[in-house]
PDB file of C-alpha atoms and ligand atoms in Angstrom:
ATOM      1  CA  MET G 303     -41.222 -16.593 -20.174  1.00  0.00           C
ATOM      2  CA  GLN G 304     -38.494 -18.660 -21.905  1.00  0.00           C
ATOM      3  CA  TYR G 305     -36.003 -15.804 -22.331  1.00  0.00           C
ATOM      4  CA  LEU G 306     -36.326 -14.769 -18.722  1.00  0.00           C
ATOM      5  CA  CYS G 307     -36.089 -18.374 -17.610  1.00  0.00           C
ATOM      6  CA  SER G 308     -32.832 -19.132 -19.382  1.00  0.00           C
ATOM      7  CA  GLY G 309     -31.305 -15.784 -18.444  1.00  0.00           C
ATOM      8  CA  ALA G 310     -32.251 -16.295 -14.795  1.00  0.00           C
ATOM      9  CA  ALA G 311     -30.715 -19.770 -14.878  1.00  0.00           C
ATOM     10  CA  ARG G 312     -27.413 -18.160 -15.809  1.00  0.00           C
ATOM     11  CA  LEU G 313     -27.682 -16.095 -12.654  1.00  0.00           C
ATOM     12  CA  GLY G 314     -28.173 -19.337 -10.717  1.00  0.00           C
ATOM     13  CA  LEU G 315     -31.927 -18.856 -10.280  1.00  0.00           C
ATOM     14  CA  GLN G 316     -34.341 -21.658 -11.138  1.00  0.00           C
ATOM     15  CA  LEU G 317     -37.717 -19.954 -11.341  1.00  0.00           C
ATOM     16  CA  ASN G 318     -40.572 -22.237 -10.286  1.00  0.00           C
ATOM     17  CA  SER G 319     -44.034 -22.369 -11.838  1.00  0.00           C
ATOM     18  CA  ARG G 320     -45.517 -19.939  -9.297  1.00  0.00           C
ATOM     19  CA  GLN G 321     -42.788 -17.411 -10.042  1.00  0.00           C
ATOM     20  CA  LEU G 322     -43.227 -17.813 -13.794  1.00  0.00           C
ATOM     21  CA  GLU G 323     -46.959 -17.266 -13.414  1.00  0.00           C
ATOM     22  CA  GLN G 324     -46.266 -14.143 -11.398  1.00  0.00           C
ATOM     23  CA  PHE G 325     -44.020 -12.811 -14.155  1.00  0.00           C
ATOM     24  CA  GLN G 326     -46.754 -13.557 -16.678  1.00  0.00           C
ATOM     25  CA  THR G 327     -49.297 -11.674 -14.588  1.00  0.00           C
ATOM     26  CA  TYR G 328     -46.792  -8.826 -14.254  1.00  0.00           C
ATOM     27  CA  TYR G 329     -46.447  -8.695 -18.051  1.00  0.00           C
ATOM     28  CA  ARG G 330     -50.215  -8.667 -18.608  1.00  0.00           C
ATOM     29  CA  GLU G 331     -50.889  -5.954 -16.034  1.00  0.00           C
ATOM     30  CA  LEU G 332     -48.001  -3.845 -17.311  1.00  0.00           C
ATOM     31  CA  ILE G 333     -49.372  -3.894 -20.849  1.00  0.00           C
ATOM     32  CA  ASP G 334     -52.929  -3.288 -19.667  1.00  0.00           C
ATOM     33  CA  TRP G 335     -52.069  -0.278 -17.472  1.00  0.00           C
ATOM     34  CA  ASN G 336     -49.609   1.028 -20.056  1.00  0.00           C
ATOM     35  CA  SER G 337     -52.543   1.775 -22.344  1.00  0.00           C
ATOM     36  CA  ARG G 338     -53.851   4.264 -19.749  1.00  0.00           C
ATOM     37  CA  ILE G 339     -50.763   5.609 -18.012  1.00  0.00           C
ATOM     38  CA  ASN G 340     -47.303   5.936 -19.415  1.00  0.00           C
ATOM     39  CA  LEU G 341     -45.258   3.164 -17.810  1.00  0.00           C
ATOM     40  CA  THR G 342     -42.859   1.885 -20.453  1.00  0.00           C
ATOM     41  CA  ALA G 343     -41.885   2.115 -24.116  1.00  0.00           C
ATOM     42  CA  ILE G 344     -40.832  -1.542 -24.046  1.00  0.00           C
ATOM     43  CA  THR G 345     -43.838  -3.798 -24.661  1.00  0.00           C
ATOM     44  CA  GLU G 346     -42.760  -6.783 -26.815  1.00  0.00           C
ATOM     45  CA  PRO G 347     -42.811  -9.977 -24.719  1.00  0.00           C
ATOM     46  CA  LYS G 348     -39.180 -10.852 -25.396  1.00  0.00           C
ATOM     47  CA  GLU G 349     -38.010  -7.305 -24.737  1.00  0.00           C
ATOM     48  CA  VAL G 350     -39.920  -7.030 -21.468  1.00  0.00           C
ATOM     49  CA  GLN G 351     -38.498 -10.366 -20.320  1.00  0.00           C
ATOM     50  CA  LEU G 352     -34.944  -9.288 -21.037  1.00  0.00           C
ATOM     51  CA  LYS G 353     -34.805  -5.507 -20.664  1.00  0.00           C
ATOM     52  CA  HIS G 354     -37.100  -5.226 -17.659  1.00  0.00           C
ATOM     53  CA  PHE G 355     -37.343  -8.562 -15.835  1.00  0.00           C
ATOM     54  CA  LEU G 356     -33.894 -10.074 -16.411  1.00  0.00           C
ATOM     55  CA  ASP G 357     -32.200  -6.682 -16.212  1.00  0.00           C
ATOM     56  CA  SER G 358     -33.772  -6.227 -12.769  1.00  0.00           C
ATOM     57  CA  LEU G 359     -32.398  -9.596 -11.641  1.00  0.00           C
ATOM     58  CA  SER G 360     -28.928  -8.729 -12.939  1.00  0.00           C
ATOM     59  CA  VAL G 361     -28.159  -6.864  -9.685  1.00  0.00           C
ATOM     60  CA  ILE G 362     -28.250 -10.078  -7.636  1.00  0.00           C
ATOM     61  CA  PRO G 363     -24.595 -11.017  -8.197  1.00  0.00           C
ATOM     62  CA  ALA G 364     -23.676  -7.651  -6.640  1.00  0.00           C
ATOM     63  CA  PHE G 365     -25.484  -8.340  -3.355  1.00  0.00           C
ATOM     64  CA  LYS G 366     -23.048  -8.312  -0.475  1.00  0.00           C
ATOM     65  CA  GLN G 367     -22.306 -11.776   0.847  1.00  0.00           C
ATOM     66  CA  PRO G 368     -23.460 -12.475   3.406  1.00  0.00           C
ATOM     67  CA  VAL G 369     -26.217  -9.862   3.460  1.00  0.00           C
ATOM     68  CA  ILE G 370     -26.621  -8.247   6.870  1.00  0.00           C
ATOM     69  CA  SER G 371     -29.847  -9.999   7.818  1.00  0.00           C
ATOM     70  CA  GLU G 372     -31.534 -13.220   6.785  1.00  0.00           C
ATOM     71  CA  ASN G 373     -34.466 -11.424   5.224  1.00  0.00           C
ATOM     72  CA  PRO G 374     -32.685  -8.449   3.735  1.00  0.00           C
ATOM     73  CA  SER G 375     -34.559  -5.197   3.473  1.00  0.00           C
ATOM     74  CA  LEU G 376     -34.430  -3.495   0.148  1.00  0.00           C
ATOM     75  CA  ILE G 377     -35.646  -0.150  -1.160  1.00  0.00           C
ATOM     76  CA  ASP G 378     -36.064   0.748  -4.824  1.00  0.00           C
ATOM     77  CA  ILE G 379     -35.838   4.512  -5.394  1.00  0.00           C
ATOM     78  CA  GLY G 380     -37.886   5.835  -8.353  1.00  0.00           C
ATOM     79  CA  SER G 381     -39.360   2.438  -9.035  1.00  0.00           C
ATOM     80  CA  GLY G 382     -41.621   3.482 -11.941  1.00  0.00           C
ATOM     81  CA  ALA G 383     -43.383   0.330 -13.105  1.00  0.00           C
ATOM     82  CA  GLY G 384     -41.498  -1.674 -10.451  1.00  0.00           C
ATOM     83  CA  PHE G 385     -37.982  -2.065 -11.836  1.00  0.00           C
ATOM     84  CA  PRO G 386     -35.817  -3.448 -10.398  1.00  0.00           C
ATOM     85  CA  GLY G 387     -37.662  -4.021  -7.091  1.00  0.00           C
ATOM     86  CA  LEU G 388     -40.628  -6.170  -8.062  1.00  0.00           C
ATOM     87  CA  PRO G 389     -38.887  -8.762 -10.255  1.00  0.00           C
ATOM     88  CA  LEU G 390     -36.396  -9.190  -7.391  1.00  0.00           C
ATOM     89  CA  LYS G 391     -39.218  -9.762  -4.916  1.00  0.00           C
ATOM     90  CA  ILE G 392     -40.735 -12.405  -7.219  1.00  0.00           C
ATOM     91  CA  ALA G 393     -37.388 -14.167  -7.642  1.00  0.00           C
ATOM     92  CA  LEU G 394     -36.342 -13.831  -3.979  1.00  0.00           C
ATOM     93  CA  PRO G 395     -39.586 -13.953  -1.978  1.00  0.00           C
ATOM     94  CA  ASP G 396     -37.902 -13.535   1.436  1.00  0.00           C
ATOM     95  CA  ILE G 397     -36.801  -9.964   0.901  1.00  0.00           C
ATOM     96  CA  LYS G 398     -38.641  -7.103   2.583  1.00  0.00           C
ATOM     97  CA  LEU G 399     -39.273  -4.551  -0.109  1.00  0.00           C
ATOM     98  CA  VAL G 400     -40.138  -0.869  -0.209  1.00  0.00           C
ATOM     99  CA  LEU G 401     -40.952   0.687  -3.577  1.00  0.00           C
ATOM    100  CA  LEU G 402     -40.633   4.466  -3.604  1.00  0.00           C
ATOM    101  CA  GLU G 403     -42.184   6.346  -6.500  1.00  0.00           C
ATOM    102  CA  ALA G 404     -42.931  10.059  -6.847  1.00  0.00           C
ATOM    103  CA  THR G 405     -45.757   9.785  -9.390  1.00  0.00           C
ATOM    104  CA  GLY G 406     -49.096   8.903  -7.801  1.00  0.00           C
ATOM    105  CA  LYS G 407     -50.439   6.989 -10.801  1.00  0.00           C
ATOM    106  CA  LYS G 408     -47.374   4.800 -11.009  1.00  0.00           C
ATOM    107  CA  ALA G 409     -47.575   4.155  -7.281  1.00  0.00           C
ATOM    108  CA  ALA G 410     -51.221   3.134  -7.810  1.00  0.00           C
ATOM    109  CA  PHE G 411     -50.086   0.633 -10.451  1.00  0.00           C
ATOM    110  CA  LEU G 412     -47.483  -0.747  -8.035  1.00  0.00           C
ATOM    111  CA  ARG G 413     -50.104  -1.173  -5.294  1.00  0.00           C
ATOM    112  CA  HIS G 414     -52.484  -2.898  -7.679  1.00  0.00           C
ATOM    113  CA  LEU G 415     -49.772  -5.218  -8.957  1.00  0.00           C
ATOM    114  CA  THR G 416     -48.508  -6.136  -5.511  1.00  0.00           C
ATOM    115  CA  GLN G 417     -52.018  -7.284  -4.587  1.00  0.00           C
ATOM    116  CA  LYS G 418     -52.531  -9.111  -7.836  1.00  0.00           C
ATOM    117  CA  LEU G 419     -49.249 -10.983  -7.341  1.00  0.00           C
ATOM    118  CA  ASN G 420     -50.101 -11.874  -3.731  1.00  0.00           C
ATOM    119  CA  LEU G 421     -46.799 -10.569  -2.439  1.00  0.00           C
ATOM    120  CA  ASP G 422     -46.162 -10.124   1.296  1.00  0.00           C
ATOM    121  CA  ASP G 423     -43.754  -7.651   2.789  1.00  0.00           C
ATOM    122  CA  VAL G 424     -44.001  -5.086   0.027  1.00  0.00           C
ATOM    123  CA  GLU G 425     -44.698  -1.457   0.891  1.00  0.00           C
ATOM    124  CA  VAL G 426     -45.414   1.099  -1.808  1.00  0.00           C
ATOM    125  CA  LEU G 427     -44.619   4.710  -0.918  1.00  0.00           C
ATOM    126  CA  ALA G 428     -45.870   7.532  -3.093  1.00  0.00           C
ATOM    127  CA  GLY G 429     -43.433  10.360  -2.454  1.00  0.00           C
ATOM    128  CA  ARG G 430     -40.073  11.852  -3.194  1.00  0.00           C
ATOM    129  CA  ALA G 431     -36.819  10.411  -1.969  1.00  0.00           C
ATOM    130  CA  GLU G 432     -35.781  13.883  -0.726  1.00  0.00           C
ATOM    131  CA  ASP G 433     -38.679  13.842   1.767  1.00  0.00           C
ATOM    132  CA  ILE G 434     -38.959  10.181   2.664  1.00  0.00           C
ATOM    133  CA  ALA G 435     -35.219   9.903   3.412  1.00  0.00           C
ATOM    134  CA  HIS G 436     -35.734  12.238   6.396  1.00  0.00           C
ATOM    135  CA  GLN G 437     -38.402  10.030   7.957  1.00  0.00           C
ATOM    136  CA  PHE G 438     -37.018   8.121  10.918  1.00  0.00           C
ATOM    137  CA  GLN G 439     -38.396   4.724   9.885  1.00  0.00           C
ATOM    138  CA  TYR G 440     -36.734   4.838   6.464  1.00  0.00           C
ATOM    139  CA  ARG G 441     -33.493   6.659   7.176  1.00  0.00           C
ATOM    140  CA  GLN G 442     -30.394   4.459   7.226  1.00  0.00           C
ATOM    141  CA  ARG G 443     -32.557   1.360   7.557  1.00  0.00           C
ATOM    142  CA  PHE G 444     -31.999  -0.718   4.426  1.00  0.00           C
ATOM    143  CA  ASP G 445     -29.514  -3.489   3.725  1.00  0.00           C
ATOM    144  CA  ILE G 446     -29.745  -2.857  -0.003  1.00  0.00           C
ATOM    145  CA  VAL G 447     -30.697   0.343  -1.851  1.00  0.00           C
ATOM    146  CA  LEU G 448     -31.399   0.077  -5.571  1.00  0.00           C
ATOM    147  CA  SER G 449     -32.195   2.501  -8.351  1.00  0.00           C
ATOM    148  CA  ARG G 450     -32.431   2.235 -12.122  1.00  0.00           C
ATOM    149  CA  ALA G 451     -32.690   5.050 -14.659  1.00  0.00           C
ATOM    150  CA  VAL G 452     -33.629   7.832 -12.236  1.00  0.00           C
ATOM    151  CA  ALA G 453     -30.916  10.529 -12.354  1.00  0.00           C
ATOM    152  CA  ALA G 454     -27.235  11.206 -12.964  1.00  0.00           C
ATOM    153  CA  LEU G 455     -24.952   9.693 -10.370  1.00  0.00           C
ATOM    154  CA  PRO G 456     -24.123  12.812  -8.304  1.00  0.00           C
ATOM    155  CA  ALA G 457     -27.863  13.462  -7.777  1.00  0.00           C
ATOM    156  CA  LEU G 458     -28.639   9.801  -7.329  1.00  0.00           C
ATOM    157  CA  ALA G 459     -25.997   9.452  -4.632  1.00  0.00           C
ATOM    158  CA  GLU G 460     -27.884  12.059  -2.609  1.00  0.00           C
ATOM    159  CA  LEU G 461     -31.200  10.277  -3.209  1.00  0.00           C
ATOM    160  CA  THR G 462     -29.983   6.783  -2.305  1.00  0.00           C
ATOM    161  CA  LEU G 463     -27.205   6.895   0.309  1.00  0.00           C
ATOM    162  CA  PRO G 464     -29.364   8.346   3.130  1.00  0.00           C
ATOM    163  CA  PHE G 465     -31.584   5.225   3.048  1.00  0.00           C
ATOM    164  CA  CYS G 466     -28.760   2.726   3.439  1.00  0.00           C
ATOM    165  CA  ALA G 467     -27.790   1.208   6.792  1.00  0.00           C
ATOM    166  CA  ILE G 468     -24.116   1.297   7.693  1.00  0.00           C
ATOM    167  CA  GLY G 469     -22.671  -1.973   6.442  1.00  0.00           C
ATOM    168  CA  GLY G 470     -25.294  -2.076   3.678  1.00  0.00           C
ATOM    169  CA  ARG G 471     -24.853  -1.538  -0.028  1.00  0.00           C
ATOM    170  CA  ILE G 472     -26.194   0.728  -2.760  1.00  0.00           C
ATOM    171  CA  ILE G 473     -26.433  -0.735  -6.267  1.00  0.00           C
ATOM    172  CA  ILE G 474     -27.238   1.632  -9.125  1.00  0.00           C
ATOM    173  CA  GLN G 475     -27.987   0.398 -12.639  1.00  0.00           C
ATOM    174  CA  LYS G 476     -26.576   2.468 -15.478  1.00  0.00           C
ATOM    175  CA  LYS G 477     -26.255   2.171 -19.231  1.00  0.00           C
ATOM    176  CA  GLY G 478     -23.587   3.434 -21.603  1.00  0.00           C
ATOM    177  CA  ASP G 479     -20.536   5.535 -20.892  1.00  0.00           C
ATOM    178  CA  ILE G 480     -20.524   6.252 -17.180  1.00  0.00           C
ATOM    179  CA  GLU G 481     -16.893   6.968 -16.327  1.00  0.00           C
ATOM    180  CA  GLY G 482     -17.403  10.741 -16.247  1.00  0.00           C
ATOM    181  CA  GLU G 483     -20.441  10.441 -14.000  1.00  0.00           C
ATOM    182  CA  VAL G 484     -18.625   8.145 -11.635  1.00  0.00           C
ATOM    183  CA  SER G 485     -15.622  10.424 -11.223  1.00  0.00           C
ATOM    184  CA  GLN G 486     -17.912  13.449 -10.790  1.00  0.00           C
ATOM    185  CA  ALA G 487     -19.766  11.642  -8.044  1.00  0.00           C
ATOM    186  CA  ALA G 488     -16.760  10.303  -6.139  1.00  0.00           C
ATOM    187  CA  ARG G 489     -16.468  13.197  -3.671  1.00  0.00           C
ATOM    188  CA  VAL G 490     -20.247  13.447  -3.168  1.00  0.00           C
ATOM    189  CA  ILE G 491     -20.408   9.783  -2.317  1.00  0.00           C
ATOM    190  CA  GLU G 492     -17.663  10.220   0.254  1.00  0.00           C
ATOM    191  CA  ILE G 493     -19.448  13.192   1.859  1.00  0.00           C
ATOM    192  CA  LEU G 494     -22.634  11.132   2.088  1.00  0.00           C
ATOM    193  CA  GLY G 495     -20.911   8.211   3.828  1.00  0.00           C
ATOM    194  CA  GLY G 496     -20.214   5.887   0.914  1.00  0.00           C
ATOM    195  CA  SER G 497     -17.142   3.922  -0.069  1.00  0.00           C
ATOM    196  CA  GLN G 498     -15.383   4.551  -3.334  1.00  0.00           C
ATOM    197  CA  PRO G 499     -17.707   3.260  -6.059  1.00  0.00           C
ATOM    198  CA  GLU G 500     -16.947   0.029  -7.844  1.00  0.00           C
ATOM    199  CA  VAL G 501     -18.222  -0.344 -11.411  1.00  0.00           C
ATOM    200  CA  LYS G 502     -19.114  -3.815 -12.670  1.00  0.00           C
ATOM    201  CA  LYS G 503     -20.211  -4.672 -16.181  1.00  0.00           C
ATOM    202  CA  VAL G 504     -23.312  -6.857 -16.413  1.00  0.00           C
ATOM    203  CA  GLU G 505     -22.026 -10.051 -18.005  1.00  0.00           C
ATOM    204  CA  LEU G 506     -25.171 -11.585 -19.460  1.00  0.00           C
ATOM    205  CA  ALA G 507     -25.223 -12.551 -23.121  1.00  0.00           C
ATOM    206  CA  GLU G 508     -28.912 -11.580 -23.241  1.00  0.00           C
ATOM    207  CA  LEU G 509     -28.106  -8.031 -22.166  1.00  0.00           C
ATOM    208  CA  ALA G 510     -25.036  -7.280 -24.225  1.00  0.00           C
ATOM    209  CA  ASP G 511     -25.581  -3.542 -24.497  1.00  0.00           C
ATOM    210  CA  ASP G 512     -23.205  -1.946 -22.045  1.00  0.00           C
ATOM    211  CA  ARG G 513     -25.054  -2.212 -18.787  1.00  0.00           C
ATOM    212  CA  TYR G 514     -23.199  -1.443 -15.588  1.00  0.00           C
ATOM    213  CA  LEU G 515     -23.713  -1.673 -11.860  1.00  0.00           C
ATOM    214  CA  VAL G 516     -22.292   1.062  -9.677  1.00  0.00           C
ATOM    215  CA  ILE G 517     -21.711  -0.506  -6.270  1.00  0.00           C
ATOM    216  CA  ILE G 518     -21.218   1.620  -3.162  1.00  0.00           C
ATOM    217  CA  ASP G 519     -20.850   0.368   0.398  1.00  0.00           C
ATOM    218  CA  LYS G 520     -22.215   2.512   3.189  1.00  0.00           C
ATOM    219  CA  VAL G 521     -19.329   3.038   5.567  1.00  0.00           C
ATOM    220  CA  SER G 522     -20.313   6.054   7.687  1.00  0.00           C
ATOM    221  CA  PRO G 523     -23.475   8.020   8.533  1.00  0.00           C
ATOM    222  CA  THR G 524     -24.975  10.464   6.050  1.00  0.00           C
ATOM    223  CA  PRO G 525     -24.948  14.017   7.491  1.00  0.00           C
ATOM    224  CA  ALA G 526     -28.482  14.953   8.635  1.00  0.00           C
ATOM    225  CA  LYS G 527     -28.862  17.813   6.148  1.00  0.00           C
ATOM    226  CA  TYR G 528     -28.899  15.425   3.181  1.00  0.00           C
ATOM    227  CA  PRO G 529     -30.822  14.970   1.005  1.00  0.00           C
ATOM    228  CA  ARG G 530     -31.604  18.637   0.439  1.00  0.00           C
ATOM    229  CA  ARG G 531     -35.123  19.760  -0.461  1.00  0.00           C
ATOM    230  CA  PRO G 532     -36.972  18.238  -3.452  1.00  0.00           C
ATOM    231  CA  GLY G 533     -35.380  19.019  -6.775  1.00  0.00           C
ATOM    232  CA  MET G 534     -32.064  20.253  -5.366  1.00  0.00           C
ATOM    233  CA  PRO G 535     -30.043  17.041  -5.796  1.00  0.00           C
ATOM    234  CA  ALA G 536     -30.698  17.097  -9.563  1.00  0.00           C
ATOM    235  CA  LYS G 537     -30.696  20.863 -10.010  1.00  0.00           C
ATOM    236  CA  ARG G 538     -27.582  21.613  -8.039  1.00  0.00           C
ATOM    237  CA  PRO G 539     -25.660  18.365  -7.547  1.00  0.00           C
ATOM    238  CA  ILE G 540     -22.922  18.402  -4.931  1.00  0.00           C
ATOM    239  CA  VAL G 541     -20.133  18.090  -7.484  1.00  0.00           C
ATOM    240  CA  ASP G 542     -16.468  17.926  -6.772  1.00  0.00           C
ATOM    241  CA  LYS G 543     -15.011  21.183  -7.963  1.00  0.00           C
ATOM    242  CA  GLY G 544     -11.561  20.017  -7.020  1.00  0.00           C
ATOM    243  CA  THR G 545     -11.369  22.370  -4.036  1.00  0.00           C
TER     244      THR G 545
HETATM  245  N1  LIG T2046     -36.764   2.506 -12.146  1.00  0.00           N
HETATM  246  C1  LIG T2046     -37.761   2.440 -13.212  1.00  0.00           C
HETATM  247  C2  LIG T2046     -38.335   3.813 -13.572  1.00  0.00           C
HETATM  248  C3  LIG T2046     -37.350   4.777 -14.171  1.00  0.00           C
HETATM  249  S1  LIG T2046     -38.095   6.310 -14.622  1.00  0.00           S
HETATM  250  C4  LIG T2046     -37.160   1.771 -14.419  1.00  0.00           C
HETATM  251  O1  LIG T2046     -35.947   1.640 -14.501  1.00  0.00           O
HETATM  252  O2  LIG T2046     -37.923   1.383 -15.324  1.00  0.00           O
HETATM  253  C5  LIG T2046     -37.692   7.296 -13.204  1.00  0.00           C
HETATM  254  C6  LIG T2046     -38.760   7.209 -12.148  1.00  0.00           C
HETATM  255  O3  LIG T2046     -38.260   7.798 -10.971  1.00  0.00           O
HETATM  256  C7  LIG T2046     -40.021   7.970 -12.515  1.00  0.00           C
HETATM  257  O4  LIG T2046     -41.127   7.104 -12.378  1.00  0.00           O
HETATM  258  C8  LIG T2046     -40.075   9.123 -11.540  1.00  0.00           C
HETATM  259  O5  LIG T2046     -41.395   9.456 -11.133  1.00  0.00           O
HETATM  260  C9  LIG T2046     -39.260   8.596 -10.377  1.00  0.00           C
HETATM  261  N2  LIG T2046     -38.548   9.629  -9.623  1.00  0.00           N
HETATM  262  C10 LIG T2046     -37.733  10.609 -10.124  1.00  0.00           C
HETATM  263  N3  LIG T2046     -37.227  11.356  -9.141  1.00  0.00           N
HETATM  264  C11 LIG T2046     -37.715  10.844  -7.973  1.00  0.00           C
HETATM  265  C12 LIG T2046     -37.545  11.203  -6.600  1.00  0.00           C
HETATM  266  N4  LIG T2046     -36.792  12.237  -6.253  1.00  0.00           N
HETATM  267  N5  LIG T2046     -38.166  10.464  -5.659  1.00  0.00           N
HETATM  268  C13 LIG T2046     -38.955   9.407  -6.024  1.00  0.00           C
HETATM  269  N6  LIG T2046     -39.143   9.025  -7.302  1.00  0.00           N
HETATM  270  C14 LIG T2046     -38.531   9.742  -8.268  1.00  0.00           C
END
């Protein structure tokens, strides 16, 4: 785990031997399950360390300081094989984590892995953000809402903002040219109770391929009708038509 270790050190994180073992177990289980269900195209040890594990940790500098509570609650929307939620839980064991994933098989992998890693305070939900966001115990409850590689920003705003507590923060990981997406999403974000998005480039030498964080603070409640029914946020995003 040398690449992860030195990258994490740059983020101010000294991973201890238990954490490094957990990352090793994560790697082994990922590769094992990947032979049966499609979890990732990235399988080389160095690549997994950098493009999955370290990339997940790269959101930490964007956490709001101080976070609302001592043990911040965090939800990862469309977690897939656990990114970014699970590497964050390994690195910061005090967080309370919910992993939300629509595909049952991936959710089964996440449950298996959570047990294997002996992690407390991790809940895996198999379901769609459009449904779960209307459940009382998850709506506007989280200090931090994360999502990586799930949808374009206007749709993703609708899938993430409803989960965030007022005063909390949404951090979305994006690659490549995102200016257009961000300006398209600006009005949607406002409607859903978010601040104007701030875009930060990930400044890690190990990840020098145009990775960005879109940071949104939750400033007012999300109207109860959002998110709309499953599929609608992506199919018919609430875009600003300049009206
Ligand atoms: N975040 C992971 C996975 C990205 S792939 C990573 O970066 O590696 C996108 C994942 O989001 C898929 O596993 C898909 O099943 C899930 N997903 C897509 N739309 C969703 C929704 N509306 N609710 C919950 N999960 C969703």
